[in-house]
Structure formats: structure tokens, C-alpha cells
Coordinates of C-alpha atoms and ligand atoms in Angstrom, one line a residue:
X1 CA 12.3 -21.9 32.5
X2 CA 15.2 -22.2 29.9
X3 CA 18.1 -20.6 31.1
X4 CA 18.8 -19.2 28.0
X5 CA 15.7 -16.5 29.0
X6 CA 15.1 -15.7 25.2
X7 CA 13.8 -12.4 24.6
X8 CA 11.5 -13.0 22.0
X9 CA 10.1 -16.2 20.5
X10 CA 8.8 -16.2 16.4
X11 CA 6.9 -18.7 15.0
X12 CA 7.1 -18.9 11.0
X13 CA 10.6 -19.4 9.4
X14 CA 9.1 -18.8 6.5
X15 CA 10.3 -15.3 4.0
X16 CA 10.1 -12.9 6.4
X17 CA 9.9 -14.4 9.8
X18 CA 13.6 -16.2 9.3
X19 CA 15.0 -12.4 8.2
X20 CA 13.1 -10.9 11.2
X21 CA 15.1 -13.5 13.2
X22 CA 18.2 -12.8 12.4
X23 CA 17.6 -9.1 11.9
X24 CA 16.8 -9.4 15.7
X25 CA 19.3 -11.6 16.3
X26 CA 21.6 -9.1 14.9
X27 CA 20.5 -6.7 17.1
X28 CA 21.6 -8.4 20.2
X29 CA 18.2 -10.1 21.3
X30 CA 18.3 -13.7 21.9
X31 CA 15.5 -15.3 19.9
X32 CA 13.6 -19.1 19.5
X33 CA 12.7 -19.8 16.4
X34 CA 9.8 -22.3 15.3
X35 CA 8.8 -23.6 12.4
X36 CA 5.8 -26.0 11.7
X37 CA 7.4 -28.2 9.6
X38 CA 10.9 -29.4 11.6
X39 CA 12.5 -29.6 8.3
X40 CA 12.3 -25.9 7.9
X41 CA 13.7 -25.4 11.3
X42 CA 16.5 -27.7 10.8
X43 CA 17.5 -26.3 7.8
X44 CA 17.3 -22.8 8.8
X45 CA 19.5 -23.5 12.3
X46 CA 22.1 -25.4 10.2
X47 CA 22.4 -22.2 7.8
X48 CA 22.9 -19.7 10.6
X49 CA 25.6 -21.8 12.7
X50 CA 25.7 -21.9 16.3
X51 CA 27.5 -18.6 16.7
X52 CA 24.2 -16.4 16.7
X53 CA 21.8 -16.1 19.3
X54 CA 18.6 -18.0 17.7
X55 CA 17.5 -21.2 19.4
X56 CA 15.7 -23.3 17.2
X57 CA 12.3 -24.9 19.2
X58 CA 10.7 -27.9 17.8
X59 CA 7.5 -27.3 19.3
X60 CA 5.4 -24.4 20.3
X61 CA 5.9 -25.6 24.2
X62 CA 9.3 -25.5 23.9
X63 CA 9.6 -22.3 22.3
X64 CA 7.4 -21.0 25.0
X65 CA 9.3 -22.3 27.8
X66 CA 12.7 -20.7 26.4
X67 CA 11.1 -17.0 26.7
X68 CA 12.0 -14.6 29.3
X69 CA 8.5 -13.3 30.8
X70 CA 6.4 -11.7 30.1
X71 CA 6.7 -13.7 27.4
X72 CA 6.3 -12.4 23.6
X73 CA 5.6 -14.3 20.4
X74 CA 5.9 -13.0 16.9
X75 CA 4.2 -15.0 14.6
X76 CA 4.8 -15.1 11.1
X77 CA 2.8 -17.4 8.9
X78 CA 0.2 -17.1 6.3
X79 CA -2.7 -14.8 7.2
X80 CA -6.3 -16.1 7.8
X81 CA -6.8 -19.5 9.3
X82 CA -2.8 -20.2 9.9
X83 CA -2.6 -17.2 12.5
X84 CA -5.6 -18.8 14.4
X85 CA -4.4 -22.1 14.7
X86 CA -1.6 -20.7 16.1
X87 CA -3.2 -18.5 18.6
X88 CA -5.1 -21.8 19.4
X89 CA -1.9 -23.9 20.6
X90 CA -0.3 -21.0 21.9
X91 CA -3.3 -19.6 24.2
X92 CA -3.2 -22.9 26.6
X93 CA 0.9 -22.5 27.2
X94 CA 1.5 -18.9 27.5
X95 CA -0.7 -16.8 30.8
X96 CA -1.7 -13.4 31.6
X97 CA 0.3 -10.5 30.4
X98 CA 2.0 -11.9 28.1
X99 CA 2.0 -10.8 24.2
X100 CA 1.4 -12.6 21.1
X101 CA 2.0 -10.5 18.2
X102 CA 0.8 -11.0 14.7
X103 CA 3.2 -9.7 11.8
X104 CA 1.8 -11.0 8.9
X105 CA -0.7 -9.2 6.4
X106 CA -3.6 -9.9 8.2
X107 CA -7.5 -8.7 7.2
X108 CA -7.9 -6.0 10.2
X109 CA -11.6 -7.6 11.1
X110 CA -9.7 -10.9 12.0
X111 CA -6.9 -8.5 13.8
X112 CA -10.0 -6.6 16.5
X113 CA -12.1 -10.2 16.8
X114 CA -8.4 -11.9 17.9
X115 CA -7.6 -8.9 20.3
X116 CA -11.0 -8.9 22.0
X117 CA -10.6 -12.5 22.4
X118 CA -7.4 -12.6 24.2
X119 CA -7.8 -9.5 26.2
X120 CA -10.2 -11.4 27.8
X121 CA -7.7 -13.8 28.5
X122 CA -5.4 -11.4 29.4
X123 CA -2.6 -11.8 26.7
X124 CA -2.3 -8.9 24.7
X125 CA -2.3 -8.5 20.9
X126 CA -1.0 -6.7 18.3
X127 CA -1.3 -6.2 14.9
X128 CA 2.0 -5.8 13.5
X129 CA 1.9 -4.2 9.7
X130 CA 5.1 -4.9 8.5
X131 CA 6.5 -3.4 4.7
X132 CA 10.0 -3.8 3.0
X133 CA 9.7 -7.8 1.7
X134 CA 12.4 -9.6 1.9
X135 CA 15.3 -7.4 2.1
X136 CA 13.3 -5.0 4.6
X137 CA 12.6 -7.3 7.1
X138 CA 16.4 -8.8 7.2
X139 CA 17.7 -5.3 7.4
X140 CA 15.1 -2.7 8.4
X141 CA 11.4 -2.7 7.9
X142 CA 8.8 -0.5 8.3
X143 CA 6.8 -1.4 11.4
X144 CA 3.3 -0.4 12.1
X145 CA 2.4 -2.0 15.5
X146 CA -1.5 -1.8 16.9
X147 CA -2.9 -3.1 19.5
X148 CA -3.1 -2.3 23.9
X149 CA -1.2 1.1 24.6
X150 CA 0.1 -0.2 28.0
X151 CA 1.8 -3.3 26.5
X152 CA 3.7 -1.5 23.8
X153 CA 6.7 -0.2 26.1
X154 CA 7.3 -4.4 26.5
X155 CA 7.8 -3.9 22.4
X156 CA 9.3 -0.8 21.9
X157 CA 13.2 -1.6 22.3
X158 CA 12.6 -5.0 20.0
X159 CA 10.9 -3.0 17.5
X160 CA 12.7 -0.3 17.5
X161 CA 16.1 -1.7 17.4
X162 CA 15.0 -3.8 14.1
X163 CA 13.2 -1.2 12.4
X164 CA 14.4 1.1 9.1
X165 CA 16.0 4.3 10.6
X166 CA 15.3 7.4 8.9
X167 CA 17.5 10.5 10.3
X168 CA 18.3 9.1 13.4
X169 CA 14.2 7.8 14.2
X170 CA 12.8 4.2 14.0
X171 CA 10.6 4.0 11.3
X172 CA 8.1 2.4 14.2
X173 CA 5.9 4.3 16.8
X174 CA 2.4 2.9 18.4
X175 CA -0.2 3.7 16.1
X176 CA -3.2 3.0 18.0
X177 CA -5.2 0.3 19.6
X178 CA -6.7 -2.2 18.5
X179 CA -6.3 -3.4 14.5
X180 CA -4.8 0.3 14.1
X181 CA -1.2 -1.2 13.1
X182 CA -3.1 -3.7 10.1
X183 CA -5.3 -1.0 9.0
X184 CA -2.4 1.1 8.4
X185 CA -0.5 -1.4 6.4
X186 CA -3.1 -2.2 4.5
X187 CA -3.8 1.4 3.4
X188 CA -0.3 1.0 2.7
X189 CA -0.6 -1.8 0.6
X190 CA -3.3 -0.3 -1.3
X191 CA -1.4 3.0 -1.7
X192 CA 1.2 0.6 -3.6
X193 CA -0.9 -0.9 -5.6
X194 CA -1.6 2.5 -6.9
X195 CA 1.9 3.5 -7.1
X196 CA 2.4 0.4 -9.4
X197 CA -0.3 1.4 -12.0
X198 CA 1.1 5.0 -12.3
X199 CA 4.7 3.6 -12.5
X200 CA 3.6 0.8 -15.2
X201 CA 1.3 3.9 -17.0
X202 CA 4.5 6.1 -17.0
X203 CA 6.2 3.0 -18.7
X204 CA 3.6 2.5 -21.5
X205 CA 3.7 5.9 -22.2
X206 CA 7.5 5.8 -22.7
X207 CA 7.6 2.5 -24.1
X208 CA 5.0 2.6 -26.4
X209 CA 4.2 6.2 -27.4
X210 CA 7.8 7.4 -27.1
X211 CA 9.6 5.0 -28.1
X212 CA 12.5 4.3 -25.7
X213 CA 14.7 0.9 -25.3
X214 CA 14.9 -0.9 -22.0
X215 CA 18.2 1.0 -21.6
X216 CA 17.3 4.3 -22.3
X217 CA 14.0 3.0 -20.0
X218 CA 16.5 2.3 -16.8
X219 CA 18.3 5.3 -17.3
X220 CA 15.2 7.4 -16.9
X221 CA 13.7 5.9 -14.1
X222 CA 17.3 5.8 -12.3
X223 CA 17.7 9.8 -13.3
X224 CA 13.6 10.3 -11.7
X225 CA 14.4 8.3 -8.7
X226 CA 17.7 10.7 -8.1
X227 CA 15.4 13.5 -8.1
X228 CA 11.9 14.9 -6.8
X229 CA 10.6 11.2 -7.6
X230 CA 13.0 9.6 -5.3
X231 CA 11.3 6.5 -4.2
X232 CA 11.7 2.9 -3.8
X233 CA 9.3 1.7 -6.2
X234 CA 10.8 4.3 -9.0
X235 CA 14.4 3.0 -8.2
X236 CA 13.3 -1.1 -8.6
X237 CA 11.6 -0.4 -11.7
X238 CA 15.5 1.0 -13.1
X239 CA 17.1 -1.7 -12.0
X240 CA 14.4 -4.1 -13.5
X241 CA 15.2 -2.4 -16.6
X242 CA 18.5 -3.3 -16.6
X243 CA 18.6 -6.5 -15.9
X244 CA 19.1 -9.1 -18.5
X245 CA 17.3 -12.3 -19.0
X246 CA 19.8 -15.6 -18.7
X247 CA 18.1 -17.9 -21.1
X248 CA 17.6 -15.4 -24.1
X249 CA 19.8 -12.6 -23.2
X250 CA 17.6 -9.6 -23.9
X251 CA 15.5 -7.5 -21.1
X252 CA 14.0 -9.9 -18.5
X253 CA 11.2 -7.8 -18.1
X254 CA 10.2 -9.0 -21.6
X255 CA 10.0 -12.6 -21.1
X256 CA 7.7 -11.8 -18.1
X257 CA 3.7 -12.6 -18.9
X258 CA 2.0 -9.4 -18.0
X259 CA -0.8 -11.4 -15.4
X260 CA -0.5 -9.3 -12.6
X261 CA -1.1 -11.3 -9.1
X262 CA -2.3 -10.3 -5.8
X263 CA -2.9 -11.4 -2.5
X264 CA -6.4 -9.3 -1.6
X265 CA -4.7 -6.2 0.5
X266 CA -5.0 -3.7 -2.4
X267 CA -9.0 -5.6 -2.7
X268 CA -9.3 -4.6 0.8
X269 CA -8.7 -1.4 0.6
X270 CA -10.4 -0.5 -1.5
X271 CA -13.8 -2.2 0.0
X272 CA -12.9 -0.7 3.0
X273 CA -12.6 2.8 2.0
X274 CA -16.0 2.0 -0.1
X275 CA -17.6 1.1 3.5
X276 CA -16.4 4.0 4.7
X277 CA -17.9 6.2 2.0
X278 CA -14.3 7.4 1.1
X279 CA -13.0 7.9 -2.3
X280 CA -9.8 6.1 -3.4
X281 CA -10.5 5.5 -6.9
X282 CA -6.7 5.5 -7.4
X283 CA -6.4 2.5 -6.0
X284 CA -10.1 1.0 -7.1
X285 CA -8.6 1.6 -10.9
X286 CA -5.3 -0.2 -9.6
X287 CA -7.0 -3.1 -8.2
X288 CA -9.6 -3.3 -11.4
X289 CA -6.5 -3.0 -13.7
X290 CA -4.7 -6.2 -12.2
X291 CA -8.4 -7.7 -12.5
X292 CA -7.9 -6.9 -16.1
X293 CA -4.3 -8.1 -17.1
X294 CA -5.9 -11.9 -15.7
X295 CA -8.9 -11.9 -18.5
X296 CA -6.4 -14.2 -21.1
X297 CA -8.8 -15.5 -23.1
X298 CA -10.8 -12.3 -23.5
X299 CA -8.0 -10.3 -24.3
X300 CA -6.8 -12.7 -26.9
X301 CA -9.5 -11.4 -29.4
X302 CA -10.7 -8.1 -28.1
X303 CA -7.3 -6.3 -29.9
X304 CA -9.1 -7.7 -33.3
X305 CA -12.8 -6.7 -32.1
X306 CA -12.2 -3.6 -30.5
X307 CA -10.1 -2.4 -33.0
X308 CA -10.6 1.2 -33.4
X309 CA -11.2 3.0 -37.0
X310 CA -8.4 4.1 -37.9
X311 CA -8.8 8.0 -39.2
X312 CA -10.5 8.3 -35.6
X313 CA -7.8 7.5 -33.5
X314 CA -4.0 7.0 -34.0
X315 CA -3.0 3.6 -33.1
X316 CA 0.8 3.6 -34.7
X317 CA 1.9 5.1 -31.6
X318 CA 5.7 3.9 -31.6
X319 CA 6.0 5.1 -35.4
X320 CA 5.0 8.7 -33.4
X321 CA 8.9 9.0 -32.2
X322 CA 10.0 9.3 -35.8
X323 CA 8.2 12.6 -36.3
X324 CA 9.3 13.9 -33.1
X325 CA 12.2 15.7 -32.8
X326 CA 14.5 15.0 -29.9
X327 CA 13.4 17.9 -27.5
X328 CA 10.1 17.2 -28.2
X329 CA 11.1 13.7 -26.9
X330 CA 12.8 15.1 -23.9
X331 CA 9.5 17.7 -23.3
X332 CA 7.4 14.8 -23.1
X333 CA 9.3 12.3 -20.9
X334 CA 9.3 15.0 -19.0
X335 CA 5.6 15.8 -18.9
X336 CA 5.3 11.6 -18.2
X337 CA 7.8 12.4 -15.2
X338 CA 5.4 15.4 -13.6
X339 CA 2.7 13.4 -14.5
X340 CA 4.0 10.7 -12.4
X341 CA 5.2 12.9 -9.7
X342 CA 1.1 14.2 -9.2
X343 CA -0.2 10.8 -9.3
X344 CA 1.5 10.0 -6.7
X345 CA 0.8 13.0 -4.0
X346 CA -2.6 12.3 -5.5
X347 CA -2.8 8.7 -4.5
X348 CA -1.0 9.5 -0.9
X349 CA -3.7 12.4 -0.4
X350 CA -6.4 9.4 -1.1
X351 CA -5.0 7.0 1.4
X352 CA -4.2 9.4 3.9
X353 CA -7.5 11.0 4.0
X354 CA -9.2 7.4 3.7
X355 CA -6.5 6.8 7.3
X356 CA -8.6 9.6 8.5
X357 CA -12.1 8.3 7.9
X358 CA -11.1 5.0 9.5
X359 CA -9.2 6.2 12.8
X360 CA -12.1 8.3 13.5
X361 CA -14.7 5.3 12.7
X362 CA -12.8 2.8 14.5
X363 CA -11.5 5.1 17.2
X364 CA -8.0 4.7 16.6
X365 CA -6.7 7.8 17.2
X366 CA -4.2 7.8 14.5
X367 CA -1.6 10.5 14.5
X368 CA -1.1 10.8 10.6
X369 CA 2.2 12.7 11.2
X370 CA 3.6 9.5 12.5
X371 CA 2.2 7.1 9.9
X372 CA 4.3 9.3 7.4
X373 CA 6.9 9.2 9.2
X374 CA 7.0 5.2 9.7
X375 CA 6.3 5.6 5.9
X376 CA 9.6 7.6 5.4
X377 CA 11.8 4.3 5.5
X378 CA 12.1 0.3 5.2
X379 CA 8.7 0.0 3.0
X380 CA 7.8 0.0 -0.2
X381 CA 6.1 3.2 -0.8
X382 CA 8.8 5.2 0.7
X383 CA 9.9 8.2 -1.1
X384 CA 11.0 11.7 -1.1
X385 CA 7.6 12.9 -1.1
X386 CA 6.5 11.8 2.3
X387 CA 8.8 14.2 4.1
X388 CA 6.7 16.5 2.4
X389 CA 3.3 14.9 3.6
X390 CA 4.8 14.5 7.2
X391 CA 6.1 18.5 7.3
X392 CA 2.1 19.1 6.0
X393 CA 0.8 16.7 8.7
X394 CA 3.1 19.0 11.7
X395 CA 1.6 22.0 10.1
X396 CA -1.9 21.4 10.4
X397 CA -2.3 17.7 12.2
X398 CA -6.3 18.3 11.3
X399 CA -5.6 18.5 7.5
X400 CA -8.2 16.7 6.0
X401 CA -6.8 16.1 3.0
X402 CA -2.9 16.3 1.3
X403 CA -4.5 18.4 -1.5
X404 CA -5.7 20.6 0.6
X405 CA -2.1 21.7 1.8
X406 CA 0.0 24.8 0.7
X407 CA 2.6 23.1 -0.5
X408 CA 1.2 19.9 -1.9
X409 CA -1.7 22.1 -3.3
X410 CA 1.1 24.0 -5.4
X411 CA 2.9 21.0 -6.4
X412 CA -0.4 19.1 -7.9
X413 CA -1.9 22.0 -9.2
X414 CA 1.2 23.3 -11.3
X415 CA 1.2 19.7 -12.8
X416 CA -2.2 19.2 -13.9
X417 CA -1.0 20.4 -17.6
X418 CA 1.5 17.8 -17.7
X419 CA -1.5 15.0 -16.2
X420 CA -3.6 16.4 -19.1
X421 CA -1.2 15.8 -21.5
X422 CA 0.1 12.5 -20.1
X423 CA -3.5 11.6 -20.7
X424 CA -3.7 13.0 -24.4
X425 CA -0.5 11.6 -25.6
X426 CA -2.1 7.8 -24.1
X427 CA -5.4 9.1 -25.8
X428 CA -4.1 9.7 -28.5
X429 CA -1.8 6.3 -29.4
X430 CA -4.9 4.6 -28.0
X431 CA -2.2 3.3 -25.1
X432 CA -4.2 3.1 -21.7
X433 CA -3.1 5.0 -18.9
X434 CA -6.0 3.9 -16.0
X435 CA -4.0 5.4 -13.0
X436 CA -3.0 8.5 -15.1
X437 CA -6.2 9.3 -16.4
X438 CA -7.9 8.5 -12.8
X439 CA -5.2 10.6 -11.3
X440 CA -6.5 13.7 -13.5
X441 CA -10.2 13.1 -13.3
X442 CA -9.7 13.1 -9.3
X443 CA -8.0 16.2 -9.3
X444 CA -10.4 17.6 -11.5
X445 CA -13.5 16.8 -9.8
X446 CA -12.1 17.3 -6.1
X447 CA -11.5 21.4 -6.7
X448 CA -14.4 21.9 -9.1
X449 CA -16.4 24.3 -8.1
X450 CA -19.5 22.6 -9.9
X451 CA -20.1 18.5 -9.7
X452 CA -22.9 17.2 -12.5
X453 CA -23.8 15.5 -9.0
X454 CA -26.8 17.6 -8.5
X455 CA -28.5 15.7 -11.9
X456 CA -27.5 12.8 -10.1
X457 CA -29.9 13.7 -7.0
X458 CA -32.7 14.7 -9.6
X459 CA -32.6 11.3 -11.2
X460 CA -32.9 9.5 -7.9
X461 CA -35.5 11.3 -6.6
X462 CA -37.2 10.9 -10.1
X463 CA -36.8 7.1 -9.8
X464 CA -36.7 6.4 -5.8
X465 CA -38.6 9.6 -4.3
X466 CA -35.0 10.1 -2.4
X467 CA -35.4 13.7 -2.0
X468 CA -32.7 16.3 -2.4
X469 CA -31.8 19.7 -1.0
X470 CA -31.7 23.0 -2.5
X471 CA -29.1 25.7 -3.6
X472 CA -31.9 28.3 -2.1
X473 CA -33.5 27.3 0.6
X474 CA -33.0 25.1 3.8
X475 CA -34.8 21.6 4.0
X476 CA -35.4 18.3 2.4
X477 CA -37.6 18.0 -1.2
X478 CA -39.1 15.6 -3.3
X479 CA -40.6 16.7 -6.4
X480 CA -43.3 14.5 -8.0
X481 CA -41.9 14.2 -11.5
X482 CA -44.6 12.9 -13.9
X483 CA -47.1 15.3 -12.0
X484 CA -45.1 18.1 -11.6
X485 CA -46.0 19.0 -7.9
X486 CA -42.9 19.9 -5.0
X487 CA -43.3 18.8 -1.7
X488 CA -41.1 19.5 1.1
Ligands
NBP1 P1 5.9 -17.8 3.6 O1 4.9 -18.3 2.6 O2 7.3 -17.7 3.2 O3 5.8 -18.7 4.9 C1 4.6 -19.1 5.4 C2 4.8 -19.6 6.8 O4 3.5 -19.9 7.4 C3 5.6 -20.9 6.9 O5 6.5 -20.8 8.0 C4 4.6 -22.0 7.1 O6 5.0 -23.1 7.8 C5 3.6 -21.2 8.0 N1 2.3 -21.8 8.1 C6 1.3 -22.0 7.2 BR1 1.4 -21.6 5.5 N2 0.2 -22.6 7.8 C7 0.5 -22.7 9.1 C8 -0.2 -23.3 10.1 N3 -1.5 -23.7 10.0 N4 0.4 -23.3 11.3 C9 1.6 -22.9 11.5 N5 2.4 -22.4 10.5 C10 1.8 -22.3 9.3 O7 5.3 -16.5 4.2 P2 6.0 -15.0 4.3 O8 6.3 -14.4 3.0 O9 7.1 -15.1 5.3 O10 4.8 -14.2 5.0 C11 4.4 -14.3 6.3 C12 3.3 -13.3 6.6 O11 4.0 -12.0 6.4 C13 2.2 -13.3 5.6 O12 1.0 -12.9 6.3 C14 2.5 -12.3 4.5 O13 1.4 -11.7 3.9 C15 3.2 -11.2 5.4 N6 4.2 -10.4 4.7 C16 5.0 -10.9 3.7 C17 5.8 -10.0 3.0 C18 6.7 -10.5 1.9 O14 7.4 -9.7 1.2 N7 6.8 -11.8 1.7 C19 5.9 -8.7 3.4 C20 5.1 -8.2 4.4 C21 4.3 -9.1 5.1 P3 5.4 -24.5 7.0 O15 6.9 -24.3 6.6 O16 5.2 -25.5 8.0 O17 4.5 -24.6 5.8

């Protein structure tokens, strides 16, 4: 063995695994660093100077060699095939007990087939969701490990040390076995995909209905993200506002083509919690909106087709501020901001309770009291509003959904007037508001009393002879439409 004895060895020097180095190294752990294209390597060691404690390896043997045992290897790479090839080289140098970790966005089916498979070569895995980007990972992430409970304590310190602190506690704890810590990020991920829609709703509704510059824009979100709505997301989207574009001098965000990208978590969670039977249509719409923005060529002509008549709808929406006086204004950034606030306990409540679903199909065993709290710093849907959910979580750790809490309850249902009129005012200036109005119609339909749903039944025992159940009477029917007869 190297006498170095590295603690630690990560493969990737790619975005994040070069900042989780030197976040580590930071920390006081002495780490080997691998990369599979030398260059990378070369470059990276050259940036950081001998005076840190990173060891660059130029091949996985190496790197293995350095580590103190039993040995543990981050790797960082691109998710899918990547992370198997580099299980592959690494499974014939490294033995029993030691840990390979995986911290990279990986699909939590490939996460349990990899664990199995080790396990059974006695290396443990984990699954290592990790949130905050760039910045997160070189200063403090959010870290949501899964994998085999009896490894973790060979983790803990590592992860600990590097993670976001919130209050004096890592934002880190074991979440559960298996692909628990993957599953979690990308409920996560999904829960910021519909953060994003609300937030770019919230902005069309300013923008367009209301009126305001990219300066007054900035100064809104920065006065939200100072208050109730505190929140990474909420805080980025002032400073986007205020940031000027070099080549033409105006707003940057201006110059930018509206084609949102993705990279298939938000996708993913969405057909998960639709395998699950679990509803998350906050996210679905999120998802199906970036879906949208891609359709160029479509959306090129559809303004001309789709055009609506004009006495039935009114389409001069920014010509609305001129009529409005100036508290009106302020009473309706203000409903946007509520709005905003309820979309996103509503969207939480949806990924939470689809967290639920999952541990108990997958047996994780997820503690959703710690998930918030891991939440609470280092990643990107962090906000105010999760001290809340965790407080709700310690009150009743069986809740079975957010809405369903005293306090959360109170603060949706006392803002359902201004997700109504958040709605209307887009309705109305024929500005969409997708996460907005999906927002409401959730709410609505989770505490009606009365769902259409029982037409629904009718119709497919009408078509399918699928039977329903009655309001008065125990049992399971099927009515022969065209005939008229009931059977039971
Ligand atoms: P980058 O795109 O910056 O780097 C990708 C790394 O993967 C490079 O080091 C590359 O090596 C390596 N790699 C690839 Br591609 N194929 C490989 C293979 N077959 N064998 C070995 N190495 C291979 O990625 P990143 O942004 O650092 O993301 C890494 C992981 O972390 C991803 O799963 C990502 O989804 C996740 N993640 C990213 C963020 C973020 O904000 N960027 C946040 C949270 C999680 P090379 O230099 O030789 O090509």
C-alpha cells in the first residue's frame, strides 16, 4: 500500500467530483483523484498545487492502491453505462468490505441491480443523491446516501464533514437501504422541476400581465426570498434578473431561447410515482411543460392559428397595467407571491407523500423527518418552508400527506383565493400558468368532498364490465347497461 493511506479515492474530475475533492480535501481527508482522460487529471493537479492533500492517480489501480482499507471509492461520472464500466474495472482491484459509492444522478433500478450485484461480492454500495450543483458540492451539498446500514458508520465522518450544515446538523443522515438515497434525490429533482414552473408562472404573470421591468422583477423576487418564500430557487431567479447581458447590455435573461433542457430525473419521477399509483401532477405538468417549450416549429405558427377571438378573451395583457392603479398592482403581486407560496407546499406535499408510497413499496424505511431535514440545506429546493414540513414530520412521523397537517393545512387553505386569482388574472390575459393552475385544481380535488370519479366508474363498467361499488351497500356490481339488469 501507498504510504500516503488516502482516505478516500473519487473517480470523475469532472463538475462535481473535482469540487467534492477539494471540498474533502478541505476538510482534512487526504484524497486520490482519477480521471479517465489524463489530461483532465493533469490539469486539475496543476490548478490545485501540491499544497493540498489530493493525489492525483493515473489509473484506477493506482488510485486503488493509494486508499487506506477498507477502501472507499466515490465515483463521479455520467450516470448509466459510465458508472458500470467503472464498477467493471474497479470490482477485480478492490476485495471484500470495501465500498464503492455512486454520486452521480443515477436511475434507482440501475442503483438496487448494482447493489445486489456487489453484495454478492461483498463490496458494498451506495447510492449517493447529491444536490447543490456546482457551488454545493465545493462548499456544502446536500447528501442523501442509500445503500447497506452496517457500512454507513465507514461514511459517516466523510460525509458529514463535507455536507451543508443547517443549525449545527449535517444536511446528511442514512436514508435507507438499498437505492433509498437515489430515490430520494430523484424525488428531489422532480420536486424542482416543479418549483421551476411555479417560479417561471409567477414570472409570466408579473412580466406579462403586470407589467414589471427586469429591475422591478429582481427586486421582487429578492423582497419574496427575504421572507416566507425564502428559498434558493426564489433567490437565483433575483439575481438572474439583475444580471446584464455583455454583448447587448440589456437583461441576460432575454437573450436566452426559452427551450428548456433536461436530463430525465424530473421524467423519472414522474413515471415512477405513476407506477406507484401516486399523484404528482405538479411535477407531470412541469415535465410536460419543458416538453412543450422544445416544439419550435409548432410553436412558430400555433400564436397565428390558435389565436383566440378577441371579445372572448383579453389577450392585451401588458396594456392591463395602465388601467391598474398602483395598489391594485401591489394587491396582485401580492396575490402572485401567495400563490407561489401554496404551489410550493403543494408540490412538497406531492413528493413527500409520493416518498411515502415508494419506502413502503421498496421497503426502505424512510424517515421523512430526516429527508426534510437533509432538504433544509446545500440543495436546490431548500427553503424556509421545509422547517415547516420537518416540525409536521416530528409531529405526526405517520402523516400521510403535508396537506393533511395543522399548520400546512392553514397555510394552503387560506391561500387558495389568491391561487384562484393567480389563475384568473393568467385566464384572463390568455398568459399560461400550467403549475399555477395545476397547483389549484390539486388542491381543489384533494379536499372535495365529491369527485365526478364515480361517472368515471359507470363509464368503465358501461364499456369494460369493470364493476364498481356502492355508496349503499357492501360488494362489487356490474350493471348490464344496454339491458338494464344489476348483477352483483
Ligand atoms: P461532467 O459532465 O462534468 O463529467 C463527467 C465525468 O464522467 C468526466 O469525468 C468523464 O470523464 C466521466 N466519464 C464519462 Br462521461 N464516461 C466515462 C466512462 N465510461 N468511464 C469513466 N469516466 C467516464 O459531470 P458532472 O456534472 O460532474 O456530473 C457527474 C454526475 O453527478 C452525473 O451523474 C450528474 O448527473 C450528477 N450531478 C451533477 C450535478 C451538477 O450540477 N452538475 C449535480 C448533482 C449531481 P472524461 O473527462 O474522461 O470524459
Amino acid at each position: 500500500m501507498d504510504p500516503s493511506g488516502n482516505d478516500i479515492g473519487v473517480v470523475g474530475l469532472g463538475v462535481m467530483g473535482r469540487n467534492l475533492v477539494l471540498n474533502m480535501a478541505d476538510h482534512g481527508f487526504a484524497v486520490a483523484a482519477y480521471n479517465r482522460t489524463d489530461a483532465v487529471t493533469r490539469e486539475f493537479s496543476s490548478e490545485i498545487g501540491p499544497a493540498r492533500r489530493v493525489q492525483p492517480c493515473y489509473s484506477l489501480g493506482h488510485l486503488v492502491e493509494s486508499l487506506e482499507e477498507p477502501r472507499r471509492v466515490l465515483i463521479m461520472v455520467k450516470a448509466g453505462a459510465p458508472v458500470d464500466a467503472v464498477i467493471a474495472e474497479l470490482v477485480p482491484v478492490l476485495g471484500r468490505g470495501d465500498v464503492i459509492i455512486d454520486g452521480g444522478n443515477s436511475y434507482f433500478q440501475d442503483t438496487q441491480r448494482r447493489g445486489k450485484s456487489l453484495a454478492a461480492k461483498g463490496i458494498h454500495f451506495f447510492g449517493l443523491g447529491i444536490s447543490g450543483g456546482e457551488y454545493g458540492a465545493r462548499t456544502g451539498p446536500s447528501l442523501m446516501p442509500g445503500g447497506p446500514k452496517h457500512a454507513y458508520e465507514s461514511l459517516r465522518g466523510i460525509l458529514e464533514a463535507v455536507a451543508a450544515h443547517v443549525d449545527g446538523e449535517p444536511c446528511v443522515t442514512y436514508l435507507g437501504p438499498g437505492a433509498a438515497g437515489h430515490y430520494v434525490k430523484m424525488v428531489h429533482n422532480g420536486i424542482e422541476y416543479g418549483f421551476m414552473q411555479l417560479i417561471a408562472d409567477s414570472y409570466a404573470l408579473l412580466k406579462q400581465v403586470l407589467g414589471l421591468s427586469n429591475e422591478e422583477l429582481a427586486a421582487v423576487y429578492a423582497e419574496w426570498d427575504a421572507a416566507e418564500l425564502e428559498s434558493y430557487l426564489v433567490g437565483i431567479t433575483a439575481h438572474i434578473f439583475g444580471r446584464r447581458d455583455e454583448k447587448t447590455g440589456g437583461s441576460l435573461v432575454d437573450v436566452i431561447l426559452g427551450e428548456a433542457g433536461q436530463l430525465g430525473t424530473g421524467m423519472w419521477t414522474s413515471q415512477s410515482a405513476m407506477d406507484l399509483h401516486v399523484p404528482g401532477p405538479s411535477i407531470d405538468i412541469a415535465v410536460a411543460m419543458r416538453n412543450l417549450s422544445v416544439l419550435d416549429d409548432q410553436r412558430q405558427v400555433a400564436p397565428t392559428m390558435l389565436r383566440p377571438e378577441p371579445d372572448l378573451h383579453d389577450i392585451a395583457a401588458p396594456a392591463r397595467q395602465s388601467t391598474d392603479g398602483a395598489a391594485s398592482r401591489l394587491q396582485k403581486i401580492e396575490h402572485v407571491r401567495n400563490a407561489l407560496y401554496a404551489g410550493l407546499v403543494i408540490t412538497y406535499a406531492q413528493g413527500f407523500a409520493h416518498l411515502r408510497a415508494a419506502s413502503e413499496s421498496l421497503d426502505f424505511g424512510l424517515r421523512l423527518e430526516d429527508v426534510a431535514s437533509v432538504w433544509r440545506g446545500g440543495c436546490i429546493i431548500r427553503s424556509a418552508i421545509l422547517r415547516d414540513i420537518k416540525v409536521a414530520f416530528q409531529r405526526r412521523p405517520g402523516l400521510p400527506d403535508l396537506l393533511l397537517d395543522t399548520q400546512l393545512s392553514r397555510a394552503v387553505a387560506s391561500r387558495r383565493s389568491d391561487l384562484a386569482l393567480a389563475v384568473k388574472m393568467g385566464v384572463s390575459a390568455g398568459v399560461a400558468v400550467p403549475g399555477i393552475m395545476t397547483a389549484l385544481a390539486y388542491l381543489d380535488a384533494y379536499r372535495a368532498e365529491w369527485l365526478p370519479s364515480n361517472l368515471i366508474q359507470a363509464q368503465r363498467d358501461y364499456f369494460g364490465a369493470h364493476t364498481y361499488k356502492r355508496t349503499d351497500q357492501e360488494g362489487i356490481f356490474h350493471t348490464d347497461w344496454l339491458g338494464g339488469g344489476e348483477e352483483s
